[in-house]
PDB file of C-alpha atoms and ligand atoms in Angstrom:
ATOM      1  CA  MET A 181      73.613 127.800  96.807  1.00 95.00           C
ATOM      2  CA  PHE A 182      77.300 127.377  96.557  1.00 98.00           C
ATOM      3  CA  PHE A 183      79.355 126.081  93.580  1.00 98.00           C
ATOM      4  CA  ASP A 184      82.630 124.275  94.406  1.00 98.00           C
ATOM      5  CA  THR A 185      84.242 124.838  90.995  1.00 98.00           C
ATOM      6  CA  HIS A 186      87.378 122.641  91.597  1.00 98.00           C
ATOM      7  CA  ALA A 187      87.297 119.401  93.704  1.00 98.00           C
ATOM      8  CA  HIS A 188      88.964 116.022  93.725  1.00 98.00           C
ATOM      9  CA  VAL A 189      86.287 114.015  95.491  1.00 98.00           C
ATOM     10  CA  ASP A 190      87.451 110.892  93.729  1.00 98.00           C
ATOM     11  CA  ASP A 191      90.686 111.022  95.873  1.00 98.00           C
ATOM     12  CA  GLU A 192      91.419 108.017  97.856  1.00 97.00           C
ATOM     13  CA  GLN A 193      91.136 110.123 101.083  1.00 98.00           C
ATOM     14  CA  PHE A 194      87.414 109.962 100.460  1.00 98.00           C
ATOM     15  CA  SER A 195      87.107 106.280  99.865  1.00 98.00           C
ATOM     16  CA  GLU A 196      85.831 105.517 103.296  1.00 98.00           C
ATOM     17  CA  ASP A 197      83.113 108.101 103.549  1.00 98.00           C
ATOM     18  CA  ARG A 198      82.537 109.692 100.030  1.00 98.00           C
ATOM     19  CA  GLU A 199      78.791 109.492 100.217  1.00 98.00           C
ATOM     20  CA  ALA A 200      78.630 111.189 103.504  1.00 98.00           C
ATOM     21  CA  VAL A 201      80.998 113.905 102.277  1.00 98.00           C
ATOM     22  CA  LEU A 202      78.693 114.598  99.436  1.00 98.00           C
ATOM     23  CA  GLN A 203      75.691 114.645 101.640  1.00 98.00           C
ATOM     24  CA  ARG A 204      77.331 117.122 103.950  1.00 98.00           C
ATOM     25  CA  ALA A 205      78.082 119.378 100.897  1.00 98.00           C
ATOM     26  CA  LEU A 206      74.368 119.246  99.916  1.00 98.00           C
ATOM     27  CA  GLN A 207      73.221 120.068 103.452  1.00 98.00           C
ATOM     28  CA  GLN A 208      75.516 123.106 103.471  1.00 97.00           C
ATOM     29  CA  GLY A 209      74.013 124.217 100.218  1.00 98.00           C
ATOM     30  CA  VAL A 210      76.946 123.222  98.013  1.00 98.00           C
ATOM     31  CA  THR A 211      74.803 122.122  95.277  1.00 97.00           C
ATOM     32  CA  ARG A 212      77.216 121.833  92.416  1.00 98.00           C
ATOM     33  CA  ILE A 213      80.691 120.444  92.111  1.00 98.00           C
ATOM     34  CA  VAL A 214      83.189 120.225  89.349  1.00 98.00           C
ATOM     35  CA  ASN A 215      85.508 117.313  89.902  1.00 98.00           C
ATOM     36  CA  ILE A 216      88.883 117.389  88.213  1.00 98.00           C
ATOM     37  CA  GLY A 217      89.903 114.388  86.249  1.00 98.00           C
ATOM     38  CA  CYS A 218      93.539 115.214  85.765  1.00 97.00           C
ATOM     39  CA  SER A 219      95.009 111.701  85.313  1.00 97.00           C
ATOM     40  CA  ARG A 220      93.819 108.541  83.595  1.00 97.00           C
ATOM     41  CA  GLU A 221      92.500 107.139  86.840  1.00 98.00           C
ATOM     42  CA  ALA A 222      90.937 110.520  87.945  1.00 98.00           C
ATOM     43  CA  ALA A 223      89.322 110.992  84.598  1.00 98.00           C
ATOM     44  CA  LEU A 224      87.661 107.579  84.674  1.00 98.00           C
ATOM     45  CA  ASN A 225      86.568 108.186  88.362  1.00 98.00           C
ATOM     46  CA  THR A 226      85.320 111.615  87.386  1.00 98.00           C
ATOM     47  CA  LEU A 227      83.173 110.158  84.487  1.00 98.00           C
ATOM     48  CA  ALA A 228      81.720 107.573  87.089  1.00 98.00           C
ATOM     49  CA  LEU A 229      80.911 110.290  89.596  1.00 98.00           C
ATOM     50  CA  ALA A 230      79.263 112.491  86.903  1.00 98.00           C
ATOM     51  CA  ASP A 231      77.173 109.517  85.692  1.00 98.00           C
ATOM     52  CA  ARG A 232      76.133 108.762  89.322  1.00 98.00           C
ATOM     53  CA  TYR A 233      75.464 112.277  90.805  1.00 98.00           C
ATOM     54  CA  ASN A 234      73.368 114.725  88.874  1.00 97.00           C
ATOM     55  CA  PHE A 235      75.174 117.677  90.663  1.00 98.00           C
ATOM     56  CA  ILE A 236      78.650 116.613  89.771  1.00 98.00           C
ATOM     57  CA  TYR A 237      80.228 117.757  86.530  1.00 98.00           C
ATOM     58  CA  GLY A 238      83.753 116.969  85.523  1.00 98.00           C
ATOM     59  CA  THR A 239      86.983 117.930  83.691  1.00 98.00           C
ATOM     60  CA  VAL A 240      89.528 115.807  81.984  1.00 98.00           C
ATOM     61  CA  GLY A 241      93.211 116.674  81.224  1.00 98.00           C
ATOM     62  CA  LEU A 242      96.666 115.869  82.316  1.00 98.00           C
ATOM     63  CA  HIS A 243      98.221 117.492  85.345  1.00 98.00           C
ATOM     64  CA  PRO A 244     101.604 119.135  84.719  1.00 98.00           C
ATOM     65  CA  HIS A 245     103.126 116.898  87.361  1.00 98.00           C
ATOM     66  CA  ASP A 246     102.444 113.894  85.038  1.00 98.00           C
ATOM     67  CA  ALA A 247     103.225 115.639  81.711  1.00 98.00           C
ATOM     68  CA  LYS A 248     106.062 113.082  81.213  1.00 98.00           C
ATOM     69  CA  ASP A 249     103.507 110.360  80.726  1.00 97.00           C
ATOM     70  CA  PHE A 250     101.556 112.282  78.012  1.00 98.00           C
ATOM     71  CA  ASP A 251     101.484 110.573  74.551  1.00 98.00           C
ATOM     72  CA  ALA A 252      99.258 110.415  71.540  1.00 98.00           C
ATOM     73  CA  ALA A 253      97.165 107.586  72.970  1.00 98.00           C
ATOM     74  CA  PHE A 254      96.368 109.641  75.956  1.00 98.00           C
ATOM     75  CA  LEU A 255      95.419 112.617  73.750  1.00 98.00           C
ATOM     76  CA  GLU A 256      93.026 110.350  72.013  1.00 98.00           C
ATOM     77  CA  ASP A 257      91.524 109.142  75.282  1.00 98.00           C
ATOM     78  CA  LEU A 258      91.059 112.860  76.289  1.00 98.00           C
ATOM     79  CA  ARG A 259      89.258 113.534  73.224  1.00 98.00           C
ATOM     80  CA  ARG A 260      86.946 110.561  73.721  1.00 98.00           C
ATOM     81  CA  TRP A 261      86.220 111.197  77.347  1.00 98.00           C
ATOM     82  CA  ALA A 262      85.517 114.997  76.640  1.00 98.00           C
ATOM     83  CA  ARG A 263      82.603 114.062  74.483  1.00 97.00           C
ATOM     84  CA  HIS A 264      80.663 113.004  77.624  1.00 98.00           C
ATOM     85  CA  PRO A 265      77.979 115.663  77.993  1.00 97.00           C
ATOM     86  CA  LYS A 266      78.998 116.321  81.774  1.00 98.00           C
ATOM     87  CA  ILE A 267      82.711 116.861  80.820  1.00 98.00           C
ATOM     88  CA  ILE A 268      82.705 120.615  80.714  1.00 98.00           C
ATOM     89  CA  ALA A 269      86.339 121.729  80.570  1.00 98.00           C
ATOM     90  CA  ILE A 270      89.859 120.555  79.881  1.00 98.00           C
ATOM     91  CA  GLY A 271      91.954 120.524  83.117  1.00 97.00           C
ATOM     92  CA  GLU A 272      93.637 120.974  85.205  1.00 97.00           C
ATOM     93  CA  ILE A 273      96.523 121.665  82.845  1.00 98.00           C
ATOM     94  CA  GLY A 274      99.466 124.140  83.051  1.00 98.00           C
ATOM     95  CA  LEU A 275     102.816 124.431  84.581  1.00 98.00           C
ATOM     96  CA  ASP A 276     104.263 123.554  87.928  1.00 98.00           C
ATOM     97  CA  TYR A 277     107.875 125.044  88.435  1.00 98.00           C
ATOM     98  CA  TYR A 278     107.656 124.546  92.273  1.00 97.00           C
ATOM     99  CA  TYR A 279     107.667 120.685  92.263  1.00 97.00           C
ATOM    100  CA  ASP A 280     109.154 120.261  88.740  1.00 98.00           C
ATOM    101  CA  LEU A 281     107.912 116.621  88.710  1.00 98.00           C
ATOM    102  CA  SER A 282     108.109 116.615  84.897  1.00 98.00           C
ATOM    103  CA  PRO A 283     110.867 118.365  82.823  1.00 98.00           C
ATOM    104  CA  ARG A 284     109.748 121.940  82.162  1.00 98.00           C
ATOM    105  CA  GLU A 285     110.010 121.587  78.313  1.00 98.00           C
ATOM    106  CA  VAL A 286     107.805 118.614  78.479  1.00 98.00           C
ATOM    107  CA  GLN A 287     105.260 120.510  80.729  1.00 98.00           C
ATOM    108  CA  ARG A 288     105.193 123.310  78.268  1.00 98.00           C
ATOM    109  CA  GLU A 289     104.639 121.017  75.204  1.00 98.00           C
ATOM    110  CA  VAL A 290     101.916 119.050  76.903  1.00 98.00           C
ATOM    111  CA  PHE A 291     100.147 122.308  78.076  1.00 98.00           C
ATOM    112  CA  ARG A 292     100.259 123.465  74.353  1.00 98.00           C
ATOM    113  CA  GLN A 293      98.831 120.266  73.159  1.00 98.00           C
ATOM    114  CA  GLN A 294      95.892 120.375  75.588  1.00 98.00           C
ATOM    115  CA  ILE A 295      95.169 123.996  74.865  1.00 98.00           C
ATOM    116  CA  ARG A 296      94.870 122.866  71.154  1.00 98.00           C
ATOM    117  CA  LEU A 297      92.413 120.112  72.174  1.00 98.00           C
ATOM    118  CA  ALA A 298      90.288 122.619  74.101  1.00 98.00           C
ATOM    119  CA  ARG A 299      90.266 124.908  71.034  1.00 98.00           C
ATOM    120  CA  GLU A 300      89.322 122.018  68.887  1.00 98.00           C
ATOM    121  CA  LEU A 301      86.467 120.837  71.188  1.00 98.00           C
ATOM    122  CA  ASP A 302      85.419 124.483  72.108  1.00 98.00           C
ATOM    123  CA  LEU A 303      85.835 123.794  75.788  1.00 98.00           C
ATOM    124  CA  PRO A 304      87.186 126.238  78.491  1.00 98.00           C
ATOM    125  CA  ILE A 305      90.356 125.274  80.377  1.00 98.00           C
ATOM    126  CA  THR A 306      91.214 124.960  84.011  1.00 98.00           C
ATOM    127  CA  ILE A 307      94.794 126.191  84.677  1.00 98.00           C
ATOM    128  CA  HIS A 308      97.324 125.125  87.226  1.00 98.00           C
ATOM    129  CA  ASP A 309     100.016 127.768  87.562  1.00 97.00           C
ATOM    130  CA  ARG A 310     102.624 127.383  90.188  1.00 97.00           C
ATOM    131  CA  GLU A 311     105.500 129.746  89.887  1.00 97.00           C
ATOM    132  CA  ALA A 312     105.270 129.667  86.231  1.00 98.00           C
ATOM    133  CA  HIS A 313     103.250 132.899  85.558  1.00 97.00           C
ATOM    134  CA  GLN A 314     105.270 134.212  82.534  1.00 97.00           C
ATOM    135  CA  ASP A 315     105.345 130.975  80.748  1.00 98.00           C
ATOM    136  CA  ILE A 316     101.662 130.347  81.282  1.00 98.00           C
ATOM    137  CA  PHE A 317     100.922 133.883  79.796  1.00 98.00           C
ATOM    138  CA  ASP A 318     103.268 133.407  76.885  1.00 98.00           C
ATOM    139  CA  ILE A 319     101.879 129.945  75.957  1.00 98.00           C
ATOM    140  CA  LEU A 320      98.324 131.069  76.276  1.00 98.00           C
ATOM    141  CA  THR A 321      99.091 133.932  73.901  1.00 98.00           C
ATOM    142  CA  GLU A 322     101.042 131.910  71.365  1.00 98.00           C
ATOM    143  CA  GLU A 323      98.374 129.128  71.371  1.00 98.00           C
ATOM    144  CA  LYS A 324      95.412 131.556  71.319  1.00 98.00           C
ATOM    145  CA  GLY A 325      94.431 129.905  74.614  1.00 98.00           C
ATOM    146  CA  TRP A 326      92.897 133.066  75.820  1.00 98.00           C
ATOM    147  CA  GLU A 327      90.068 132.590  73.206  1.00 97.00           C
ATOM    148  CA  THR A 328      88.958 129.286  74.744  1.00 97.00           C
ATOM    149  CA  ARG A 329      88.311 131.073  78.070  1.00 97.00           C
ATOM    150  CA  GLY A 330      88.747 129.454  81.314  1.00 98.00           C
ATOM    151  CA  ILE A 331      89.860 129.608  84.978  1.00 98.00           C
ATOM    152  CA  PHE A 332      93.061 130.242  86.875  1.00 98.00           C
ATOM    153  CA  HIS A 333      92.407 127.711  89.686  1.00 98.00           C
ATOM    154  CA  CYS A 334      93.651 128.225  93.250  1.00 97.00           C
ATOM    155  CA  TYR A 335      94.975 131.618  92.298  1.00 96.00           C
ATOM    156  CA  SER A 336      98.355 132.479  93.604  1.00 92.00           C
ATOM    157  CA  GLY A 337      99.626 135.385  91.524  1.00 93.00           C
ATOM    158  CA  SER A 338      99.716 139.084  92.016  1.00 95.00           C
ATOM    159  CA  GLU A 339      96.861 141.505  92.079  1.00 97.00           C
ATOM    160  CA  GLU A 340      98.306 143.144  88.837  1.00 97.00           C
ATOM    161  CA  MET A 341      98.363 139.770  87.075  1.00 97.00           C
ATOM    162  CA  ALA A 342      94.801 139.013  88.145  1.00 98.00           C
ATOM    163  CA  ARG A 343      93.801 142.109  86.362  1.00 97.00           C
ATOM    164  CA  GLU A 344      95.571 141.062  83.275  1.00 97.00           C
ATOM    165  CA  ILE A 345      93.793 137.672  83.361  1.00 98.00           C
ATOM    166  CA  VAL A 346      90.432 139.244  83.908  1.00 98.00           C
ATOM    167  CA  LYS A 347      91.053 141.608  81.037  1.00 98.00           C
ATOM    168  CA  ARG A 348      91.634 138.562  78.762  1.00 97.00           C
ATOM    169  CA  GLY A 349      88.328 137.132  79.663  1.00 97.00           C
ATOM    170  CA  PHE A 350      89.385 134.540  82.248  1.00 98.00           C
ATOM    171  CA  TYR A 351      88.113 133.877  85.777  1.00 98.00           C
ATOM    172  CA  ILE A 352      90.205 133.789  89.003  1.00 98.00           C
ATOM    173  CA  SER A 353      89.188 130.950  91.448  1.00 98.00           C
ATOM    174  CA  PHE A 354      89.986 131.334  95.139  1.00 98.00           C
ATOM    175  CA  SER A 355      90.684 128.347  97.393  1.00 98.00           C
ATOM    176  CA  GLY A 356      90.734 128.133 101.176  1.00 97.00           C
ATOM    177  CA  ALA A 357      94.123 129.821 101.031  1.00 97.00           C
ATOM    178  CA  VAL A 358      92.273 133.165 101.041  1.00 98.00           C
ATOM    179  CA  THR A 359      91.205 132.560 104.672  1.00 97.00           C
ATOM    180  CA  PHE A 360      94.776 132.220 105.807  1.00 97.00           C
ATOM    181  CA  LYS A 361      96.107 134.858 108.071  1.00 94.00           C
ATOM    182  CA  ASN A 362      99.306 135.403 106.151  1.00 94.00           C
ATOM    183  CA  ALA A 363      97.535 135.706 102.818  1.00 96.00           C
ATOM    184  CA  ALA A 364      97.609 139.543 102.597  1.00 97.00           C
ATOM    185  CA  LYS A 365      98.323 139.754  98.893  1.00 96.00           C
ATOM    186  CA  LEU A 366      95.683 137.157  97.942  1.00 97.00           C
ATOM    187  CA  LYS A 367      93.075 138.999 100.228  1.00 98.00           C
ATOM    188  CA  LYS A 368      93.802 142.245  98.333  1.00 97.00           C
ATOM    189  CA  THR A 369      93.257 140.561  95.123  1.00 98.00           C
ATOM    190  CA  ALA A 370      90.006 139.054  96.293  1.00 98.00           C
ATOM    191  CA  GLN A 371      88.932 142.508  97.420  1.00 97.00           C
ATOM    192  CA  SER A 372      89.815 144.358  94.206  1.00 96.00           C
ATOM    193  CA  ILE A 373      89.091 142.363  91.144  1.00 97.00           C
ATOM    194  CA  PRO A 374      85.583 142.581  89.467  1.00 98.00           C
ATOM    195  CA  LEU A 375      83.097 140.420  91.434  1.00 98.00           C
ATOM    196  CA  GLU A 376      81.744 138.957  88.211  1.00 98.00           C
ATOM    197  CA  ARG A 377      85.118 137.146  87.644  1.00 98.00           C
ATOM    198  CA  ILE A 378      85.593 135.556  91.015  1.00 98.00           C
ATOM    199  CA  LEU A 379      85.041 131.707  91.646  1.00 98.00           C
ATOM    200  CA  ILE A 380      85.262 129.761  94.746  1.00 98.00           C
ATOM    201  CA  GLU A 381      86.726 126.193  95.066  1.00 98.00           C
ATOM    202  CA  THR A 382      87.968 123.813  97.722  1.00 98.00           C
ATOM    203  CA  ASP A 383      90.646 121.810  95.716  1.00 98.00           C
ATOM    204  CA  CYS A 384      89.786 119.271  98.339  1.00 98.00           C
ATOM    205  CA  PRO A 385      91.229 117.140  99.826  1.00 98.00           C
ATOM    206  CA  TYR A 386      93.972 119.779  99.983  1.00 95.00           C
ATOM    207  CA  LEU A 387      94.040 123.462 101.235  1.00 93.00           C
ATOM    208  CA  SER A 388      91.271 123.399 103.901  1.00 97.00           C
ATOM    209  CA  PRO A 389      90.183 126.785 104.733  1.00 97.00           C
ATOM    210  CA  VAL A 390      90.402 128.250 108.303  1.00 97.00           C
ATOM    211  CA  PRO A 391      89.195 126.736 110.848  1.00 97.00           C
ATOM    212  CA  TYR A 392      89.850 123.478 109.246  1.00 96.00           C
ATOM    213  CA  ARG A 393      93.413 124.222 108.142  1.00 95.00           C
ATOM    214  CA  GLY A 394      95.609 121.048 108.226  1.00 93.00           C
ATOM    215  CA  LYS A 395      92.698 118.733 108.087  1.00 97.00           C
ATOM    216  CA  ARG A 396      91.218 117.000 105.081  1.00 98.00           C
ATOM    217  CA  ASN A 397      89.269 119.544 102.978  1.00 98.00           C
ATOM    218  CA  GLU A 398      85.776 118.666 101.579  1.00 98.00           C
ATOM    219  CA  PRO A 399      83.303 120.591  99.356  1.00 98.00           C
ATOM    220  CA  ALA A 400      81.110 121.582 102.332  1.00 98.00           C
ATOM    221  CA  TYR A 401      84.057 123.855 103.479  1.00 98.00           C
ATOM    222  CA  VAL A 402      83.745 126.057 100.330  1.00 98.00           C
ATOM    223  CA  VAL A 403      81.314 128.121 102.444  1.00 98.00           C
ATOM    224  CA  LYS A 404      84.215 129.232 104.561  1.00 98.00           C
ATOM    225  CA  THR A 405      85.980 130.618 101.508  1.00 98.00           C
ATOM    226  CA  ALA A 406      82.851 132.352 100.490  1.00 98.00           C
ATOM    227  CA  GLU A 407      82.554 133.852 103.947  1.00 98.00           C
ATOM    228  CA  ALA A 408      86.082 135.147 103.912  1.00 98.00           C
ATOM    229  CA  ILE A 409      85.534 136.817 100.424  1.00 98.00           C
ATOM    230  CA  ALA A 410      82.170 138.308 101.567  1.00 98.00           C
ATOM    231  CA  GLU A 411      83.910 139.846 104.587  1.00 98.00           C
ATOM    232  CA  LEU A 412      86.783 141.116 102.442  1.00 98.00           C
ATOM    233  CA  ARG A 413      84.353 142.898 100.039  1.00 98.00           C
ATOM    234  CA  GLY A 414      81.844 144.077 102.539  1.00 98.00           C
ATOM    235  CA  LEU A 415      79.117 141.961 101.083  1.00 98.00           C
ATOM    236  CA  SER A 416      76.666 139.462 102.513  1.00 98.00           C
ATOM    237  CA  LEU A 417      77.277 135.736 102.356  1.00 98.00           C
ATOM    238  CA  GLU A 418      74.166 135.550 100.167  1.00 98.00           C
ATOM    239  CA  GLU A 419      75.478 138.100  97.717  1.00 98.00           C
ATOM    240  CA  ILE A 420      78.865 136.264  97.251  1.00 98.00           C
ATOM    241  CA  ALA A 421      77.057 132.876  96.938  1.00 98.00           C
ATOM    242  CA  LYS A 422      74.748 134.282  94.218  1.00 98.00           C
ATOM    243  CA  ALA A 423      77.600 135.985  92.356  1.00 98.00           C
ATOM    244  CA  THR A 424      80.092 132.985  92.489  1.00 98.00           C
ATOM    245  CA  TRP A 425      77.221 130.687  91.468  1.00 98.00           C
ATOM    246  CA  ALA A 426      76.400 132.703  88.419  1.00 98.00           C
ATOM    247  CA  ASN A 427      80.160 133.120  87.621  1.00 98.00           C
ATOM    248  CA  GLY A 428      80.781 129.436  87.836  1.00 98.00           C
ATOM    249  CA  CYS A 429      78.001 128.775  85.455  1.00 98.00           C
ATOM    250  CA  ARG A 430      79.218 131.299  82.942  1.00 98.00           C
ATOM    251  CA  ALA A 431      82.827 130.105  83.323  1.00 98.00           C
ATOM    252  CA  TYR A 432      81.825 126.467  82.638  1.00 98.00           C
ATOM    253  CA  ARG A 433      78.949 127.225  80.345  1.00 97.00           C
ATOM    254  CA  LEU A 434      76.391 125.493  82.551  1.00 97.00           C
ATOM    255  CA  ASP A 435      72.752 126.291  83.145  1.00 94.00           C
ATOM    256  CA  THR A 436      72.146 128.612  86.145  1.00 94.00           C
ATOM    257  CA  GLN A 437      69.213 126.316  87.306  1.00 91.00           C
ATOM    258  CA  PRO A 438      70.361 123.847  89.823  1.00 86.00           C
ATOM    259  CA  GLU A 439      69.872 120.202  89.034  1.00 85.00           C
TER     260      GLU A 439
HETATM  261 NI1   NI B 149      93.275 120.603  91.836  1.00 57.74          NI
END
């Protein structure tokens, strides 16, 4: 059993064949998916998917790209959506200093407000960190965000930073990027951090693992990421599947029994 802990299956790239994509995931043993509702539209789509499919759970939050659109009304909507029993985290939230699609000071303020919401609701957070490592750390410390626990999704930092994250109780989620030939740093991190803190994700439709690189990604391909980590750690695919399943359940506070 595999757990795709971060997917965007509501994306319009799946609008022609979403049902087939989900069936392929199940056939490959990907029997649990967390869909990320990180905009108004994505949050509503995520709620609908979670209602329709028993193996899909969801998050709600506002992506740092759209931080400029955050206001009190949106915060109120998040609070309401998060009451749904299958909404299990606030995310993805954080900072993106690579694209800078919202002013950085706005991104930081919106990140803070959503950490406070997660603390209020006692939910873990899913973090998007692109070239903003220091500010992410500082804000998590200032807002006591480490206490909510959560996940650094699509991890892209250093091995040393991963150790600091793990020490503070968070999880590190690896995407298809760990299968890339030029990902030496990431591979080393996947090799060395404690197994019980590793999650796997697709972040589909983006970031397809080898050998699908450049094509549309989908949850079934999370198996390729699991294979890469198994090889790096000298473990069997079954061992990685079992560990990352248990870790995903712990990180998102879900039952370990599949649906
Ligand atoms: Ni994502």
